[in-house]
Coordinates of C-alpha atoms and ligand atoms in Angstrom, one line a residue:
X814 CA 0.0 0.0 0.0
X815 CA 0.9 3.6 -0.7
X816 CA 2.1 5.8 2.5
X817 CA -0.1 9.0 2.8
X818 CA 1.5 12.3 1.7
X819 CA 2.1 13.7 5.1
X820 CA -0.5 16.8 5.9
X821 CA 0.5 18.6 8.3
X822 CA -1.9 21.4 9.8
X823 CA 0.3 21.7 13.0
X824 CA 3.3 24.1 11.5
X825 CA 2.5 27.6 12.3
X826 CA 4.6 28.9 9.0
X827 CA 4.0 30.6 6.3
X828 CA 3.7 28.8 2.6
X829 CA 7.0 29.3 0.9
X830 CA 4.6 31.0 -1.9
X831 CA 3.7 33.3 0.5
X832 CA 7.2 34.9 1.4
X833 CA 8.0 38.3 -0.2
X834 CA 11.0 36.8 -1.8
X835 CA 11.4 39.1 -5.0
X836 CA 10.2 42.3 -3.0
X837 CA 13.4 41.3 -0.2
X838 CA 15.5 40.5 -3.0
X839 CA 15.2 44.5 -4.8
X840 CA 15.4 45.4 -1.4
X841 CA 18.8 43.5 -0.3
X842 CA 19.7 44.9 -3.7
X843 CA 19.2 48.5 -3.0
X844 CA 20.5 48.6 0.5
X845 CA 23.4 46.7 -0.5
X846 CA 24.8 48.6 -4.0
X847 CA 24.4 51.8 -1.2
X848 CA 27.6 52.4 0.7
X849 CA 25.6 54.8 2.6
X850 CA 23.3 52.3 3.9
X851 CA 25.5 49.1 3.3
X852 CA 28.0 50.7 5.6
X853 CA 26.6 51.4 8.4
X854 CA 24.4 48.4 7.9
X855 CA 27.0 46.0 8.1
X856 CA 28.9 47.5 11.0
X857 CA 27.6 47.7 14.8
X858 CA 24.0 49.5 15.3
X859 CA 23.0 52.2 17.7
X860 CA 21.4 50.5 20.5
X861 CA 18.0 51.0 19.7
X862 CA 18.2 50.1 16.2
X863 CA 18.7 51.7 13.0
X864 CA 17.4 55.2 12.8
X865 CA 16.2 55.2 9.3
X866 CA 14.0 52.4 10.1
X867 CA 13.0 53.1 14.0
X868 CA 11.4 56.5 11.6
X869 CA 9.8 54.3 8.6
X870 CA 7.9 51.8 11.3
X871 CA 6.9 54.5 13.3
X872 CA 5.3 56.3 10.2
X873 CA 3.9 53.1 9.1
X874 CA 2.6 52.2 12.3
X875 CA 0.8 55.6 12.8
X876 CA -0.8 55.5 9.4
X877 CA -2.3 51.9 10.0
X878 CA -3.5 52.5 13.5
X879 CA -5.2 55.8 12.6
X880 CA -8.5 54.4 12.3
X881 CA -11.7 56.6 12.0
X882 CA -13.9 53.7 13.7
X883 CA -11.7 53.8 16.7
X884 CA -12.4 55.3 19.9
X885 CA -12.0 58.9 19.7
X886 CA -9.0 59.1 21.9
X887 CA -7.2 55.9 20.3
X888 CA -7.9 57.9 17.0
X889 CA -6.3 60.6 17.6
X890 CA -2.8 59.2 17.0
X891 CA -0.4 62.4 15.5
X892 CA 2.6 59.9 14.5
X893 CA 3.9 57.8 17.4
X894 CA 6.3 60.0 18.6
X895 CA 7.0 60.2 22.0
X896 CA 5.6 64.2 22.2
X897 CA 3.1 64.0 19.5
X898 CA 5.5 66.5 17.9
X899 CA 8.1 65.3 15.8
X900 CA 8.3 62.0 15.5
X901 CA 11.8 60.7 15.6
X902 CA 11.1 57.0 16.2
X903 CA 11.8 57.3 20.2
X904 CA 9.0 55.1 20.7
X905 CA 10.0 52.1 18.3
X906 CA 13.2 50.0 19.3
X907 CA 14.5 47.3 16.3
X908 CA 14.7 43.7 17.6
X909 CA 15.3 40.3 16.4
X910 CA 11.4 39.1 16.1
X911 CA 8.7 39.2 18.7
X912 CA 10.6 35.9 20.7
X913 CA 13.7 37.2 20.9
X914 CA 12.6 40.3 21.9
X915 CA 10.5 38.8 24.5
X916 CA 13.6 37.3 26.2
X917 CA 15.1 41.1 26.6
X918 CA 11.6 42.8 27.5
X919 CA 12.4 40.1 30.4
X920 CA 16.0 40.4 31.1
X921 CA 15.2 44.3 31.8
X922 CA 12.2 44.6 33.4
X923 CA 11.6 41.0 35.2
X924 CA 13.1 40.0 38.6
X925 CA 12.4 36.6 39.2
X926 CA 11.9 36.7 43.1
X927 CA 10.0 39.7 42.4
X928 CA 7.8 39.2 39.3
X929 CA 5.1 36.9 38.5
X930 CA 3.7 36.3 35.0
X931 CA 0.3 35.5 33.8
X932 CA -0.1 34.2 30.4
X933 CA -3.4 34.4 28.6
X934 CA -4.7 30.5 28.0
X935 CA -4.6 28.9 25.6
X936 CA -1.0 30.3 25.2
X937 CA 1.2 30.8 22.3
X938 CA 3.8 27.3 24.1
X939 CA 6.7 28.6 23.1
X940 CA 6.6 31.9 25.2
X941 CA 6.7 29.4 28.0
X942 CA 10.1 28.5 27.7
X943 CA 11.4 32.2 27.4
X944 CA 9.7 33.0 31.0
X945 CA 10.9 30.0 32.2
X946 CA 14.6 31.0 31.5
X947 CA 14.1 33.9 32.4
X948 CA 13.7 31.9 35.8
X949 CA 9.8 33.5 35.8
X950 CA 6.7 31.8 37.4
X951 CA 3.9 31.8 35.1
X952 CA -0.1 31.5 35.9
X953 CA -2.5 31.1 33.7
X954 CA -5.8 33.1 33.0
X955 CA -8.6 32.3 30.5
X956 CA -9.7 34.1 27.8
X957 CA -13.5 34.3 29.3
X958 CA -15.9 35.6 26.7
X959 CA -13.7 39.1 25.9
X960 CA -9.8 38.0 25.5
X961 CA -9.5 38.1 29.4
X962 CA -10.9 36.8 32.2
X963 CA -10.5 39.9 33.8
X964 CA -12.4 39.0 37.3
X965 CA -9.7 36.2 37.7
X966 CA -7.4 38.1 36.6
X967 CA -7.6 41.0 39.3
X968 CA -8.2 37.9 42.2
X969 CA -5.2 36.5 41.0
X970 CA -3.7 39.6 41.2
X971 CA -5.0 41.0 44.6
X972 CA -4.1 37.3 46.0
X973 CA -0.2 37.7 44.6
X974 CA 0.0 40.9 46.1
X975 CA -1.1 39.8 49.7
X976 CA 1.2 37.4 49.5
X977 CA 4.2 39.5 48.2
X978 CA 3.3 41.7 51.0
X979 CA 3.0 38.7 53.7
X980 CA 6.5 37.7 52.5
X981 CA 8.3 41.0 52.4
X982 CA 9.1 40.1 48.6
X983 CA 12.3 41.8 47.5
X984 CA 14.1 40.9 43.9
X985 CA 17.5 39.5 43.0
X986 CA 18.3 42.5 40.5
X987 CA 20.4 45.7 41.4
X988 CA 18.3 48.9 40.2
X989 CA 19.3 50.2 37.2
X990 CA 18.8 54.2 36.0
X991 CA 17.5 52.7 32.7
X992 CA 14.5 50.0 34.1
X993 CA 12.1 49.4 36.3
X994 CA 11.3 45.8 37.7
X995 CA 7.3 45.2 37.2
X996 CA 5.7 43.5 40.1
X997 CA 3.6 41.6 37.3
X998 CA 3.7 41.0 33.7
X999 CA 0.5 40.4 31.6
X1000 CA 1.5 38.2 28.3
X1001 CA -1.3 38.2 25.5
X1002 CA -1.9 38.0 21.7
X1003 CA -4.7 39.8 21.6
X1004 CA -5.4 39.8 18.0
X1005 CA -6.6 36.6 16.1
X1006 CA -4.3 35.5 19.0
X1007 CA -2.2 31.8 18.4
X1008 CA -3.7 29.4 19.2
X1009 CA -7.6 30.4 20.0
X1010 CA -8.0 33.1 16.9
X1011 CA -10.0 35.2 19.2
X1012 CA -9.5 39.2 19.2
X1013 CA -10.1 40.8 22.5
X1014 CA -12.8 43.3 22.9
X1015 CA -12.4 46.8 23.0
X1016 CA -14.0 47.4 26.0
X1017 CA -11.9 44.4 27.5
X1018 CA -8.5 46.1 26.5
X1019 CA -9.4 49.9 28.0
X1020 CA -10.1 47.6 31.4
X1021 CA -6.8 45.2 30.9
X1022 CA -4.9 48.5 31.0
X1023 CA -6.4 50.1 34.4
X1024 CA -6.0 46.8 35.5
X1025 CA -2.3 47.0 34.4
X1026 CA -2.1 50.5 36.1
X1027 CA -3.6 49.7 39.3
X1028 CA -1.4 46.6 40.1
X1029 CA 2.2 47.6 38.7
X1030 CA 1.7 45.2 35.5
X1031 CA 3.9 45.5 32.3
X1032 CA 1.4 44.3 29.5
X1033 CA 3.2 42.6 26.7
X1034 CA 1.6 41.9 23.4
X1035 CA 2.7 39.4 20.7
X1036 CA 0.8 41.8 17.8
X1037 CA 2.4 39.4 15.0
X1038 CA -1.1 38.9 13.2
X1039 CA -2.5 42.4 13.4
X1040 CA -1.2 43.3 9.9
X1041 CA -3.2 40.0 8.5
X1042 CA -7.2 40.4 8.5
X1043 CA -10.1 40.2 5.9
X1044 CA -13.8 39.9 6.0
X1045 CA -15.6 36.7 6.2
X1046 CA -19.0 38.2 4.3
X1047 CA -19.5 39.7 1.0
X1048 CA -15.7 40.3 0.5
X1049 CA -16.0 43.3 -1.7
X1050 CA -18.1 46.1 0.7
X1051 CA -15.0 46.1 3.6
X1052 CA -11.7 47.3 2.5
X1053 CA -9.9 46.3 5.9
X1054 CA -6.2 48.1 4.7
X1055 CA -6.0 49.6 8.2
X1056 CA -6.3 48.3 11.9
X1057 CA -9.6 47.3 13.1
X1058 CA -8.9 48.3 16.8
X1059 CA -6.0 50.1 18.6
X1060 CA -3.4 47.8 20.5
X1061 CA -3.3 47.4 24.0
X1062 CA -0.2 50.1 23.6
X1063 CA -2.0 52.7 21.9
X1064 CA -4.9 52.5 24.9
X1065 CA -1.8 53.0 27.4
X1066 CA -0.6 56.2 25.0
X1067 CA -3.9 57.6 25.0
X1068 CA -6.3 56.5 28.4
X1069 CA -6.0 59.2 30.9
X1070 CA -3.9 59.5 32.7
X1071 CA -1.3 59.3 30.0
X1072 CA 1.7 58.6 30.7
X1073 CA 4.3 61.3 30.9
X1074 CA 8.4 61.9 30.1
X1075 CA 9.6 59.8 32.7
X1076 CA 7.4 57.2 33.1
X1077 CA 7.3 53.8 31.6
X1078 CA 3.9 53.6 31.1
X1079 CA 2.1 50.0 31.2
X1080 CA 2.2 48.3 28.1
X1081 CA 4.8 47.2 25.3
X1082 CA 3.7 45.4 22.2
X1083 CA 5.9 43.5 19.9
X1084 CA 6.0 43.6 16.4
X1085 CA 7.7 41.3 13.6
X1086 CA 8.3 41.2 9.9
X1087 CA 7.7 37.5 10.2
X1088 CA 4.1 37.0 9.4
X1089 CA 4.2 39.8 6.8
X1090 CA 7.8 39.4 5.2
X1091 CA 9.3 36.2 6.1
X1092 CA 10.0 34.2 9.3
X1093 CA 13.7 34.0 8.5
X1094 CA 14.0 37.8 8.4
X1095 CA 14.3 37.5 12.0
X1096 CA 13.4 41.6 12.0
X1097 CA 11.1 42.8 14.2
X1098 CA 9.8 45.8 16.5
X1099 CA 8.8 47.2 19.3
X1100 CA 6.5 50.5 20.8
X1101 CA 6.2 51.3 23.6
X1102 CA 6.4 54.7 26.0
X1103 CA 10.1 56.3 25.1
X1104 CA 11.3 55.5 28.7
X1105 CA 10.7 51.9 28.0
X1106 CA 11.8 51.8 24.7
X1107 CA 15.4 53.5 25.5
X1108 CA 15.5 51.2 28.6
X1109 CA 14.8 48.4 26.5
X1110 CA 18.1 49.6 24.0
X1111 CA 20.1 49.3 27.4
X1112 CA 19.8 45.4 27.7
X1113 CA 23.7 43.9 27.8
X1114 CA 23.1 42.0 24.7
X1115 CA 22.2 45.6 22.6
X1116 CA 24.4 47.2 24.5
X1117 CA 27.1 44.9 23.0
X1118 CA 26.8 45.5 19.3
X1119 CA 24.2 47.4 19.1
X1120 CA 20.4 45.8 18.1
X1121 CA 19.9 43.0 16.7
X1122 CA 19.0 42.4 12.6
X1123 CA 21.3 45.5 11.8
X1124 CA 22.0 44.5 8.7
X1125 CA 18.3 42.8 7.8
X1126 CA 16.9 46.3 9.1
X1127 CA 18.4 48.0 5.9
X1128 CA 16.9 46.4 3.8
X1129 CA 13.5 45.9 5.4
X1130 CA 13.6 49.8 5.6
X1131 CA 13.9 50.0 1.4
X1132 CA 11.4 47.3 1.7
X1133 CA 8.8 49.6 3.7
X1134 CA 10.1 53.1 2.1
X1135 CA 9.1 51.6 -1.8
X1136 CA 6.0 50.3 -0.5
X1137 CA 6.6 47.1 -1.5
X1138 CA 6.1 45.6 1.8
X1139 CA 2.2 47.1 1.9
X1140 CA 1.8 46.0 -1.6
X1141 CA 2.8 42.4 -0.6
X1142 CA 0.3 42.4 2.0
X1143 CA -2.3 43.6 0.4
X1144 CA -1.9 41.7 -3.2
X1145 CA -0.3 38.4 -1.9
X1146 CA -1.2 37.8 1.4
X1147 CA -4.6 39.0 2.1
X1148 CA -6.3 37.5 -1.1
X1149 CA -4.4 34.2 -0.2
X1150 CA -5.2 33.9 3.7
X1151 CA -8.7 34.6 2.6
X1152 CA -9.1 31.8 0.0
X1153 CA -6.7 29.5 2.4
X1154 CA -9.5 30.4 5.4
X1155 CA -12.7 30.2 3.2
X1156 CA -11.1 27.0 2.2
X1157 CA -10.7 25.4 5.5
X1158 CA -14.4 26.7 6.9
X1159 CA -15.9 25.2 4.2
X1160 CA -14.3 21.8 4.6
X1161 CA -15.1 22.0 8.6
X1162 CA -18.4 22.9 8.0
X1163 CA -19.2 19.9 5.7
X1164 CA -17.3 17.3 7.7
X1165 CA -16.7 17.8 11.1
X1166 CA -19.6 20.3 12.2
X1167 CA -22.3 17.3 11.3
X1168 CA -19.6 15.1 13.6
X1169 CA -21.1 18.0 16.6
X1170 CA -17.6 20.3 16.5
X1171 CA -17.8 23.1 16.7
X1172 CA -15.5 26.2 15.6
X1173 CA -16.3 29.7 16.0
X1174 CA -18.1 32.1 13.5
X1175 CA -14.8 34.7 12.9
X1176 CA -16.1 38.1 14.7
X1177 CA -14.6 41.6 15.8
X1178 CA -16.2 43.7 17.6
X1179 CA -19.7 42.5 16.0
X1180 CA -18.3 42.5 12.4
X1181 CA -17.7 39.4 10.4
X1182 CA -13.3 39.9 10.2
X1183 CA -11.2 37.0 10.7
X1184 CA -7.1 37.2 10.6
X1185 CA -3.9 35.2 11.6
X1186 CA -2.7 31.5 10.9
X1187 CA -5.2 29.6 13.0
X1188 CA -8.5 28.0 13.3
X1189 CA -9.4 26.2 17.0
X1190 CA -11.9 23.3 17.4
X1191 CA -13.8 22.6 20.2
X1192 CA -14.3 18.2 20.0
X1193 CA -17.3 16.8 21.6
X1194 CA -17.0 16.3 25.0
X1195 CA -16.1 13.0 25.2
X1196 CA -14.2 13.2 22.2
X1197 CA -9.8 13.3 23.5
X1198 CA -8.0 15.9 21.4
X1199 CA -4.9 13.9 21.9
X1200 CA -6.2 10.6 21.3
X1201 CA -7.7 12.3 18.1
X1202 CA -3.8 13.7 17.2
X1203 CA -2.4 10.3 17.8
X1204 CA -4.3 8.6 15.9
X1205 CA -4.5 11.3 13.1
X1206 CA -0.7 10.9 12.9
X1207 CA -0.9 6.8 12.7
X1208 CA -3.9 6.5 11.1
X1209 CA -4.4 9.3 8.3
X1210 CA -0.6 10.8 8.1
X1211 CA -2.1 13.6 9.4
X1212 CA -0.6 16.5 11.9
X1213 CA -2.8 18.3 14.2
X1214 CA -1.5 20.3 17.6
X1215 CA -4.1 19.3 20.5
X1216 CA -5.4 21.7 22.9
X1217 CA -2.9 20.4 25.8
X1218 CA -0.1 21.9 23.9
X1219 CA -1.4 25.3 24.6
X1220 CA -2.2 25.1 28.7
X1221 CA 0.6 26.9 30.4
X1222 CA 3.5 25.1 31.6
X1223 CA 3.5 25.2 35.1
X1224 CA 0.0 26.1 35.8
X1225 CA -2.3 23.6 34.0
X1226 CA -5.6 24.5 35.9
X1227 CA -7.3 25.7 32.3
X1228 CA -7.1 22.2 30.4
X1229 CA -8.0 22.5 26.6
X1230 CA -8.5 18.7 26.4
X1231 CA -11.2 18.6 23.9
X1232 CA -9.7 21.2 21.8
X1233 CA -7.2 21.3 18.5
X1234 CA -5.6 24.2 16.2
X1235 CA -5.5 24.1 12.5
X1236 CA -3.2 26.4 10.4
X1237 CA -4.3 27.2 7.1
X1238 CA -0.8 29.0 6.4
X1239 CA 1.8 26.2 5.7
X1240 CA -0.3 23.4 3.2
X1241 CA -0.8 23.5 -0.1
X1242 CA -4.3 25.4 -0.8
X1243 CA -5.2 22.0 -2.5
X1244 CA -4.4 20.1 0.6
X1245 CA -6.1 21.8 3.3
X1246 CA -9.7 20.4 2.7
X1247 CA -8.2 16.4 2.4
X1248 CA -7.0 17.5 5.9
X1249 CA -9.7 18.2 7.2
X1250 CA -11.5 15.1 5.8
X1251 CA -8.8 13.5 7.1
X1252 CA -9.6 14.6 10.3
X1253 CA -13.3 14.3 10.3
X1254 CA -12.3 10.1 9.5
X1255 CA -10.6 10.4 13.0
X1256 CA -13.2 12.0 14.9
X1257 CA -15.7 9.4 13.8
X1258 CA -13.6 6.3 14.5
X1259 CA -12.8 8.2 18.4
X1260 CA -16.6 8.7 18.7
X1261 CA -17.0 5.0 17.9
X1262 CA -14.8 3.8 20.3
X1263 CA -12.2 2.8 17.5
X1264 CA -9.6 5.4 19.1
X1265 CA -7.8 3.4 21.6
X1266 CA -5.9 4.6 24.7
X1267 CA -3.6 8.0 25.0
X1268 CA -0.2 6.6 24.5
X1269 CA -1.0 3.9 22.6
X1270 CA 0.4 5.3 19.7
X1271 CA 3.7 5.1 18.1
X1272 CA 4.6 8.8 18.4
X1273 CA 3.8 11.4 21.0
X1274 CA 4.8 14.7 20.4
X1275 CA 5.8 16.1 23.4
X1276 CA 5.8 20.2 24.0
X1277 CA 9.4 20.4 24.0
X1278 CA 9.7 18.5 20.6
X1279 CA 7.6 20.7 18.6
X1280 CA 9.6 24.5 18.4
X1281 CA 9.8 23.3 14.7
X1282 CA 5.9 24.1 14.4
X1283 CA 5.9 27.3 16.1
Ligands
PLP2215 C1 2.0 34.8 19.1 C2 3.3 34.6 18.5 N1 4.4 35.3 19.0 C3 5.6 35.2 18.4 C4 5.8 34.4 17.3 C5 7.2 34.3 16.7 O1 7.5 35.6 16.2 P1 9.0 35.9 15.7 O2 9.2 35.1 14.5 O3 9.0 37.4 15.4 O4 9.9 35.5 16.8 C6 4.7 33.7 16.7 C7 4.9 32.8 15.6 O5 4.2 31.9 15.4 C8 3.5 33.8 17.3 O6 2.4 33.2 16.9

């Protein structure tokens, strides 16, 4: 008998037909023939990043979050410079990608005696590692019916600080001119978030940042999928070529009372050119308040050598400065992601929904918008999401990520047992409805009793095993 063609519906990566290799390739090709860019580009970068590109993102930025259906004090962004005056970038830093950044948002601001974390579940796994070396206890909080469960949220909260108090908790780290250790840090994706694809509420992120406020929080956001939306009805009456809501940053920039000069204000949300340009670019950004951003510049690794990508930033800034980078998203990736999505609802609804799983209508804020990678399934109750991926794996050739992947390491009190992801970015367009009937075979057979026990299969993957799928 034939082996299966392997589908796998676990990696989180984008289709090699979806990178923006002949836009990176004019781009290397500019920066490169330009002394005056190749120059500095190849030797060590100011700490914060290079300039040219600090100014292009934070243009870019301000143009895409400027969003007449916003709130009227979100909407009011004048560039995302730090006075509102002249904006000079002070509020972006260059990084190395939204993970790697992660792991220095940490080193500066995290004390590991001092700081507790609470990650958002179902959780993007592989942050989990990156507070776990930072030598940071994590918690976990649901998602509840908004993007937080914001009442056990502030009891968790309240609780940690009695304790802390009880205890007389004191940190490990020296104080440093430059940083400021946060008592808690709130980690979320709140856009079309990895795994769940749910977008927190508006309302939900104006009350995640008082909560921020009121207990010494530093917010960070992974906001890796904002730049990748479209409409799930009639497709022609919504152009969506700018943000749907503001970021959990720009509520921090603009809720009274705003933050002034000197303070570091409550948020931070990271930003990469992986989703939108290529993972490999390892090129990424981050805004937040200018105190933050220039404390951020002053972790050791910057500090030695400057940021990191110096010589990717270049050419990402001649990919941004021709346009070719917004032309890419909106020509390539959009059209695709839609037909990829519409592709893979279609096939759920025909075979599995009739099985009784279910998978949420895509919604934001009342209107029918769906973005990122991902597609979550909730199993029937009796249905095991990891019996299901076992035997998807032996059975069909098939890889699917089950909910348990996604609990929090170290606090697995929200279990996701009857759940799964899909990603509709990495297959073949042609493949992604076989999956799915692929799938739907499994489902049955587990329903029948025809599943077997947890284990019983020849491969498990195990948490640690899987960075490969991001
Ligand atoms: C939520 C989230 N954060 C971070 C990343 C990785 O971003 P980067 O490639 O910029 O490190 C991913 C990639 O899947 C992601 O889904």
């Amino acid at each position: 008998m034939v082996a299966k063609k392997q589908i796998n519906l676990l990696r989180g990566w984008p289709n090699p037909a979806l990178l923006a290799s002949s836009a990176i390739q004019t781009a290397a090709a500019k920066a490169l023939s330009d002394p005056q860019v190749s120059t500095p580009g190849l030797l060590y970068g100011p700490d914060p990043g290079y300039q040219p590109l600090r100014e292009s993102i934070s243009r870019w930025l301000s143009d895409y979050y400027r969003n007449p259906s916003l709130g009227p004090a979100e909407a009011s962004h004048n560039g995302t410079g730090g006075n509102g005056d002249e904006d000079d970038g002070d509020r972006i830093c260059i990084t190395g990608g939204a993970s790697q950044n992660l792991a220095c948002l940490l080193q500066v601001f995290t004390d590991p005696l001092y700081t507790r974390v609470w990650m958002v579940a179902p959780c993007y796994f592989l942050a989990c590692r990156i507070f776990e070396d930072a030598g940071l206890r994590t918690r976990a909080v649901g998602e509840g019916a908004e993007g937080v469960d914001l009442e056990a949220l502030e009891k968790g909260l309240e609780e940690c600080e009695r304790e802390a108090n009880a205890e007389k908790k004191v940190g490990v780290k020296l104080p440093k001119p430059w940083s400021k250790i946060y008592r808690h840090v709130i980690y979320a994706v709140p856009a079309f978030s990895n795994p769940s694809g749910r977008t927190m509420a508006l309302s939900c992120r104006r009350s995640l940042v008082q909560l921020a406020r009121k207990y010494d929080a530093l917010i960070i956001t992974d906001d890796v999928y904002d730049f990748l939306h479209w409409p799930t009805s009639s497709p022609s009456s919504q152009h969506l070529t700018r943000a749907i809501l503001p970021r959990l940053v720009d509520i921090d920039r603009t809720l009274e009372p705003v933050p002034g000069k000197e303070d570091f204000g409550n948020a931070v949300s990271n930003g990469t050119f992986s989703k939108i340009a290529g993972p490999g670019v390892r090129t990424g950004w981050a805004e937040a308040t200018p105190k933050l951003i220039y404390g951020l510049s002053q972790c050791g690794s910057s500090r030695s050598g400057g940021a990191p990508s110096q010589l990717t930033a270049t050419i990402i800034n001649s990919l941004l400065q021709s346009g070719d980078l917004e032309e890419h998203i909106e020509k390539v990736l959009k059209p695709a992601f839609t037909r990829r999505y519409n592709l893979m609802m279609s096939a759920i609804t025909r075979n599995l929904t009739p099985l009784g799983v279910k998978v949420e209508e895509g919604k934001v804020e009342g209107k029918d918008i769906f973005g990122g990678y991902f597609i979550w399934l909730e199993l029937p109750e009796k249905v095991n999401a990891e019996i299901v991926s076992e035997r998807c794996r032996e059975r069909e050739n098939l890889v699917v990520a089950p909910g348990d992947l996604f609990e929090v390491h170290g606090d697995e009190s929200i279990k996701f047992q009857n759940s799964l992801r899909l990603c509709f970015a990495w297959e073949e367009e042609g493949d992604l409805e076989e999956g799915v009937k692929r799938l739907a075979r499994v489902v049955k057979d587990v329903m029948e009793g025809k599943g077997g026990e947890i284990g019983g299969g020849r491969m498990k993957a195990s948490k640690q095993d899987l960075g490969e799928f991001r």
